[in-house]
Coordinates of C-alpha atoms in Angstrom, one line a residue:
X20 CA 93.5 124.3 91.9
X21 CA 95.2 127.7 91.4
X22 CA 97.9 128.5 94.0
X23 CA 97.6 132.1 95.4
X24 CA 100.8 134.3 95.4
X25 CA 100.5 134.5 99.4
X26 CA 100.4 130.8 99.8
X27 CA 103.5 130.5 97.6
X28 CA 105.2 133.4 99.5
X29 CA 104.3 131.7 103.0
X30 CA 105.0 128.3 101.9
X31 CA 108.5 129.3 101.2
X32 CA 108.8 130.1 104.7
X33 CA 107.1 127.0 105.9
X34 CA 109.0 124.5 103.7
X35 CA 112.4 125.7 105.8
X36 CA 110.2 125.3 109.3
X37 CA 110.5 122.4 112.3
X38 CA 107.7 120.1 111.5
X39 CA 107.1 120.0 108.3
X40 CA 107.9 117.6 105.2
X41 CA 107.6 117.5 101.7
X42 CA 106.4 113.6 100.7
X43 CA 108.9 112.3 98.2
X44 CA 107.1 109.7 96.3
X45 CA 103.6 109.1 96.1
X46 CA 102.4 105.9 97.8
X47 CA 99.2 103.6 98.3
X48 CA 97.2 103.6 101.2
X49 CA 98.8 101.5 104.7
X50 CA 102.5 101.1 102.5
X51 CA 105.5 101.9 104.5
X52 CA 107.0 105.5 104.3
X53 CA 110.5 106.2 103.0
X54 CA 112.5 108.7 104.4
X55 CA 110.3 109.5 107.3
X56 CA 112.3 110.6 110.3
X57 CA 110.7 111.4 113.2
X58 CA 109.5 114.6 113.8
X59 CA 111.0 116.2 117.4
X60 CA 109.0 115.4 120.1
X61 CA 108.4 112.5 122.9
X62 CA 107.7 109.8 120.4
X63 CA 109.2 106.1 122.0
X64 CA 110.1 106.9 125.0
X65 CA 112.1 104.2 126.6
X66 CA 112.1 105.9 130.3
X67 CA 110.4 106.2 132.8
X68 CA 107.4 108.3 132.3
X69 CA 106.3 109.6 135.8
X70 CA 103.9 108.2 138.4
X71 CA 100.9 110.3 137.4
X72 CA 98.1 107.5 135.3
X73 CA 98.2 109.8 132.3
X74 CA 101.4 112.4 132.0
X75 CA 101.2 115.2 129.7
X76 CA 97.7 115.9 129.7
X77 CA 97.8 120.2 129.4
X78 CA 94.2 121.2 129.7
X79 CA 91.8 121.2 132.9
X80 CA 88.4 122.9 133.8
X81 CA 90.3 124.9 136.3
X82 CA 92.8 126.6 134.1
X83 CA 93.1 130.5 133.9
X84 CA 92.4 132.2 130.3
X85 CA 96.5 133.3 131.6
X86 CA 97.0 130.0 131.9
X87 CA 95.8 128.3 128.8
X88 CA 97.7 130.5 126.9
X89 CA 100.7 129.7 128.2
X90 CA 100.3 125.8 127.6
X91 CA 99.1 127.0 124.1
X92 CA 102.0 129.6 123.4
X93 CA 104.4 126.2 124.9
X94 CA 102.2 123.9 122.0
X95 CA 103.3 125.7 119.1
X96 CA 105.0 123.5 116.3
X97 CA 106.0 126.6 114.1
X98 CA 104.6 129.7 112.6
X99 CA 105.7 131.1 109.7
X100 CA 104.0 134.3 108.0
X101 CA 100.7 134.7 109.2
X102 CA 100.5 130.7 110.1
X103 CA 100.6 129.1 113.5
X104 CA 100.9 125.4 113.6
X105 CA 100.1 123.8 117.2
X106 CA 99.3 120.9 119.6
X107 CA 96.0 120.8 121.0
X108 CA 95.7 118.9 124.4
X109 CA 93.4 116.8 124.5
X110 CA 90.1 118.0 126.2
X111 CA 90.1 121.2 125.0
X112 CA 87.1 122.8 123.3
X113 CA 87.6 124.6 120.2
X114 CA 84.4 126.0 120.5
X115 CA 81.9 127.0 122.8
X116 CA 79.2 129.0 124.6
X117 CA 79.9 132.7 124.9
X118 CA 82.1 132.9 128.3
X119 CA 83.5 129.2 128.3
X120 CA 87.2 128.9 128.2
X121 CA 87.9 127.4 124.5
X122 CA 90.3 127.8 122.0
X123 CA 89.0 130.5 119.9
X124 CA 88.1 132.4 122.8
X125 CA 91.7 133.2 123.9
X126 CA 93.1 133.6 120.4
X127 CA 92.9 137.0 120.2
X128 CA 95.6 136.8 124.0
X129 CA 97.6 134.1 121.9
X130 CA 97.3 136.6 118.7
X131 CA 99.3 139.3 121.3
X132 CA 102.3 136.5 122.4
X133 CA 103.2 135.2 119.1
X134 CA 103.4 139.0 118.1
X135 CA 100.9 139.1 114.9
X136 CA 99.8 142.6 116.3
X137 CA 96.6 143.7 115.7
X138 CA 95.9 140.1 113.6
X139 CA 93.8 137.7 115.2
X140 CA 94.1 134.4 114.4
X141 CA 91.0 131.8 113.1
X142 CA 91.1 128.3 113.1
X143 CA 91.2 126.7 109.2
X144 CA 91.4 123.1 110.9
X145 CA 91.2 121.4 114.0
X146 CA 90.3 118.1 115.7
X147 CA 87.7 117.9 118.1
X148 CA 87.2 118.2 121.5
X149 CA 88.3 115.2 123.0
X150 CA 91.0 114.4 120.6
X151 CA 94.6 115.9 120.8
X152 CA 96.8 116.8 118.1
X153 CA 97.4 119.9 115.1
X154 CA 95.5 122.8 115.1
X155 CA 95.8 124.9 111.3
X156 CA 95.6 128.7 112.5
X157 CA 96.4 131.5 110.3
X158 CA 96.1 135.6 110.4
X159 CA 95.5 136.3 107.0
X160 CA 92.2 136.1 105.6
X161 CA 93.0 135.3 102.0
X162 CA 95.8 132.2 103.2
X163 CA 92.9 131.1 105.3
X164 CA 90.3 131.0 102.7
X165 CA 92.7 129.7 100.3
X166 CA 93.4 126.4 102.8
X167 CA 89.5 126.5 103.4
X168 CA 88.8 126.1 99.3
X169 CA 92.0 123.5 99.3
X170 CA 90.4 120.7 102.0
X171 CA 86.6 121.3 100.3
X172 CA 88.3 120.3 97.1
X173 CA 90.1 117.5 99.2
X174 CA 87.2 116.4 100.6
X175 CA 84.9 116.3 97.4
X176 CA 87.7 114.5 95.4
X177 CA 87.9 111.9 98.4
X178 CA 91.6 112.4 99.1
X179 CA 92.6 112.6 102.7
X180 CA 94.4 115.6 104.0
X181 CA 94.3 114.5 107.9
X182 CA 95.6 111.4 109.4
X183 CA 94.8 110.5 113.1
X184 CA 96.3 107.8 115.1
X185 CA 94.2 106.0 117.4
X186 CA 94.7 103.1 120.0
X187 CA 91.4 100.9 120.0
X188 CA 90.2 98.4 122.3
X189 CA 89.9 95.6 120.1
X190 CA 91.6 94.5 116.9
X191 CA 89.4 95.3 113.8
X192 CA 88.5 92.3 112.1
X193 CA 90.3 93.1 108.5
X194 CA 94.0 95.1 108.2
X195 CA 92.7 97.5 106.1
X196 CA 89.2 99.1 104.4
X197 CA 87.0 101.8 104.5
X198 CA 83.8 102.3 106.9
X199 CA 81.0 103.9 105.1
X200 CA 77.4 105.3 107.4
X201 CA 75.3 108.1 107.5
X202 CA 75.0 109.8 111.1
X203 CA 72.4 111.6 112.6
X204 CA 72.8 113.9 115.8
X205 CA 70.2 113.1 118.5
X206 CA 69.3 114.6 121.5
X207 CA 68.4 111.4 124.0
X208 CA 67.6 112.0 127.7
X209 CA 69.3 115.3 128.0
X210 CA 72.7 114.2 125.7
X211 CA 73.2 114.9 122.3
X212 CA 74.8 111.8 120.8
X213 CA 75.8 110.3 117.5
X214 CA 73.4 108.0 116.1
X215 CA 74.2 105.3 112.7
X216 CA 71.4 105.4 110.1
X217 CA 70.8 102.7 108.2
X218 CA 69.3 103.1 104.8
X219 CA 69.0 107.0 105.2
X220 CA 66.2 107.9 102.9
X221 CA 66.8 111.2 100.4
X222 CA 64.3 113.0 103.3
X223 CA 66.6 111.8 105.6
X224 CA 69.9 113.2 103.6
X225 CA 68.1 116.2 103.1
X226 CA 67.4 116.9 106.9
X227 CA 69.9 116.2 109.2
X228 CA 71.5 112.9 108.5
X229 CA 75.1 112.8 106.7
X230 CA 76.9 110.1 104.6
X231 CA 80.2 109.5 106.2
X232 CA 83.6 108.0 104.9
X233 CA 86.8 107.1 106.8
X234 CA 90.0 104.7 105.9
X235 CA 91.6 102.7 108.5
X236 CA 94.7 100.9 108.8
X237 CA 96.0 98.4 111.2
X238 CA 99.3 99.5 112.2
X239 CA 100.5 96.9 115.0
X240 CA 98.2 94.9 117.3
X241 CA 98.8 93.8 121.0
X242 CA 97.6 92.7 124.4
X243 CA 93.7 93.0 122.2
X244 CA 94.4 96.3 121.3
X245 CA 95.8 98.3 118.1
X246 CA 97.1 100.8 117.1
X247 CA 94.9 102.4 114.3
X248 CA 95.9 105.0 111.5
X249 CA 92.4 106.6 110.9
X250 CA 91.6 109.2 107.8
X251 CA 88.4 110.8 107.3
X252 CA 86.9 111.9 104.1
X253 CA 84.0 113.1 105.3
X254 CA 83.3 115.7 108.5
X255 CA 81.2 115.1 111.5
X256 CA 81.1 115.1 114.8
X257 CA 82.8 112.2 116.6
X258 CA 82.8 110.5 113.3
X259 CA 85.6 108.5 113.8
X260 CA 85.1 107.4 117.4
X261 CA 81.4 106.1 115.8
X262 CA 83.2 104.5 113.1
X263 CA 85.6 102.4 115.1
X264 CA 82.6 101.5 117.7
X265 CA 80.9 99.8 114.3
X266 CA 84.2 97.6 113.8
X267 CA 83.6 96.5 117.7
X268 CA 86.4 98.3 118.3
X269 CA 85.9 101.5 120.3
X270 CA 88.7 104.0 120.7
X271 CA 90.6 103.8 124.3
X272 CA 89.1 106.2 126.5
X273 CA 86.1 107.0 124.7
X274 CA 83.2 106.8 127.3
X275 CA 80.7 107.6 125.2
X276 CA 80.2 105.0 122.8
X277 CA 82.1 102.4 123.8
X278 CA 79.1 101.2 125.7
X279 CA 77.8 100.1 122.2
X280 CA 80.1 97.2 122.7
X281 CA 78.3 93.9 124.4
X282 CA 80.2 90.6 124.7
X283 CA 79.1 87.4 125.3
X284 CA 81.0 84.6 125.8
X285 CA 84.1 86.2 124.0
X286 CA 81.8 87.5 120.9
X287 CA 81.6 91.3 120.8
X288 CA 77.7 92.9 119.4
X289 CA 76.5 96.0 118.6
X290 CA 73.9 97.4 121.1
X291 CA 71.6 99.9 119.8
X292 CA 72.9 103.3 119.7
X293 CA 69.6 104.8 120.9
X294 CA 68.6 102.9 123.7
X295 CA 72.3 102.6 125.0
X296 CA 73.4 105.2 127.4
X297 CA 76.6 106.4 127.7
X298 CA 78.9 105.3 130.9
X299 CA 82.8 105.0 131.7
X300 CA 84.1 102.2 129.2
X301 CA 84.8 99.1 130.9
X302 CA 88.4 97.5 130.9
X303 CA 89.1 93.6 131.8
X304 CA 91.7 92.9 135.0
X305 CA 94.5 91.9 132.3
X306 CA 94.2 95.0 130.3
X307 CA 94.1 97.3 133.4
X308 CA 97.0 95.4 134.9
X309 CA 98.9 96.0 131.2
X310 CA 98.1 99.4 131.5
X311 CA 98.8 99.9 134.8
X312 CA 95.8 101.1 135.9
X313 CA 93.2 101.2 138.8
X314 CA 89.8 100.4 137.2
X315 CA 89.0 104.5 139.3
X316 CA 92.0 105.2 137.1
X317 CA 90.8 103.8 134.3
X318 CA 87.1 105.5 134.4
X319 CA 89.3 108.8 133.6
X320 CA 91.5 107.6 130.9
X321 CA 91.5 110.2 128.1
X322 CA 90.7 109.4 124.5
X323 CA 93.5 108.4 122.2
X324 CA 92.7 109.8 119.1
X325 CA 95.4 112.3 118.0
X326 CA 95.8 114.3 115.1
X327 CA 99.1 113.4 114.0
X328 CA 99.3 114.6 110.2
X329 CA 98.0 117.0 108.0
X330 CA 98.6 118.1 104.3
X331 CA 99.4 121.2 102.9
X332 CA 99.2 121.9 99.4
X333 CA 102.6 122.9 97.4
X334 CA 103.1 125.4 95.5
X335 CA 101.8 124.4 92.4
X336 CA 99.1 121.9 91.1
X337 CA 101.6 119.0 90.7
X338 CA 104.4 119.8 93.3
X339 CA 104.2 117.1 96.3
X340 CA 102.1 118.1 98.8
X341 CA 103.8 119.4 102.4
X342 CA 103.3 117.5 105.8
X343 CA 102.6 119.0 109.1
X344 CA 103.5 116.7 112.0
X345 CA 102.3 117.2 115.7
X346 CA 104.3 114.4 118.1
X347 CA 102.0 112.1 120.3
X348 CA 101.2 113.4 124.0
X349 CA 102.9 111.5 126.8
X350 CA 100.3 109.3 128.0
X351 CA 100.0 107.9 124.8
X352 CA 102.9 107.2 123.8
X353 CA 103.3 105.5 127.4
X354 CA 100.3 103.4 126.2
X355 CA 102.0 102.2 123.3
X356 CA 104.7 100.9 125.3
X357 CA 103.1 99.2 128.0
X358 CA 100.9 97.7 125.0
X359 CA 104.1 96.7 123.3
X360 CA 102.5 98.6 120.1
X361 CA 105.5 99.6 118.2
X362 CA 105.1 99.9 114.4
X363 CA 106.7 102.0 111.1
X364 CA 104.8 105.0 110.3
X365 CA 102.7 104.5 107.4
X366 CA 102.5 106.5 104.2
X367 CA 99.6 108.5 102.9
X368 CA 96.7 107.7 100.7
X369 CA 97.7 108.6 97.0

């Protein structure tokens, strides 16, 4: 792919900027990094971490469009040029109905404090509403639609440009692989969920059912949890949280399809996604006392699923790609320690 003259002139910038790394060798999927220091941010914290159930969590319904700007403005990880590189709280919608408080809905406020004058900013990537973690934003139409061609290209050539990290309830039943299912969006009693398709037909493909694709990779296990490095190849809503409920392992915090989950005398099963209705995932007295929870706490845990990494391209079709790193919110990085799940980063899929 073709590098535009305005990608190499912003990159330049970029390459000198907090956050961002160039990868020094290529590596396979789940190997340990080389040369990764941690990015700034509250990573291990070995403190105290305040008496609040989940510190750090930024974004409420009752926040002022004044407000949210501010905690955004505060989220930045850098800009350089016409991009701005931040940390999403979880919660927040990136889109919405006209009048809801969402991301794009205030960029043109945030456009105004990071002094792009009269550029507005558009997203080029982002997680999803319930995750945390980078959001890709950029004021120039041509770097935009040069990143948007760049992750199509990624996508159709199956090589992951976004890593999430995830803590799951449950242990996955193999270190490593790949979880491949089509999904369908429903509409069931009033909610629009995410429904697995087996042996999706070509009418089926050709409606509104997708093939989906996502890597995983056990990073450290304990007290029946993990911590999960996660890369989509594929886009679609909730897809990962869907994917991790098929390994009986939902994400923590996801009260939407970890109901999907039955256990019987120790054994976990699949219930079927379209008679199942969603309700606040369940936690056993050990995990909630490992946590540190109430179980009323515990029916308001957020979902850890961040968006820890994302690739850039270089400058030039063989130059090493460039890393953008958001650090983990508070509350999860408080549930890795009280889970004792301490690990190495991993690398990236070659």
């Amino acid at each position: 792919m073709r590098v535009c003259g305005v990608w190499g002139r912003v990159l330049g910038g970029w390459r000198r900027g907090i956050g961002l790394r160039t990868e020094t060798r290529d590596a396979g999927f789940g190997s340990e990094a080389r040369h990764q220091p941690h990015p700034q941010g509250p990573y291990w914290a070995s403190g105290p971490l305040g008496e609040q159930p989940f510190p750090g969590l930024q974004w409420s319904e009752g926040l002022s469009r004044e407000e949210l700007v501010d905690v955004l403005r505060e989220a930045v990880v850098d800009q350089r040029g016409p991009l701005v590189a931040l940390n999403k709280p979880q919660g927040l919608p990136v889109t919405g109905k006209p009048g809801e408080l969402t991301l794009v809905s205030v960029l043109p406020e945030l456009s105004q404090c990071l002094a792009l004058g009269a550029s507005t900013l558009q997203v080029v990537q982002a997680p999803g509403k319930e995750a945390s973690g980078l959001v890709l934003l950029s004021s120039c139409p041509q770097t935009a639609g040069f990143l948007y061609k760049f992750f199509t290209q990624a996508r159709r050539t199956q090589r992951p440009t976004a890593t999430y990290w995830a803590v799951t309830h449950g242990v996955p039943a193999t270190r490593e692989g790949k979880i491949q299912t089509a999904l369908r969006l429903q509409e069931i009693d009033g909610v629009r969920l995410v429904i697995p398709v087996k042996s999706p037909t070509r009418k089926d493909i050709l409606a509104n059912v997708k093939r989906t694709l996502s890597y995983f990779y056990v990073v450290a296990t304990g007290s029946g949890c993990a911590l999960v490095q996660l890369q989509p190849l594929t886009g679609f809503p909730r897809q990962l949280q869907v994917h991790m409920t098929l390994q009986l392992c939902p994400v923590l915090g996801d009260h939407i399809h970890s109901a999907r989950v039955g256990t019987v005398l120790g054994q976990r099963f699949l219930l079927p996604a379209e008679t199942t209705k969603p309700r606040r995932q369940v936690l056993d007295a050990a995990l909630l006392q490992r946590l540190r929870l109430t179980p009323s706490q515990a029916a308001q845990l957020p979902l850890h699923l961040h968006l820890h990494r994302l690739l850039l391209p270089g400058t030039g079709p063989k130059d090493a790609p460039i890393q953008l790193v958001a650090p983990l919110p508070t509350y999860f990085s408080r549930t890795l320690q009280r889970l004792g799940l301490r690990h190495q980063e991993p690398s990236l899929c070659p």
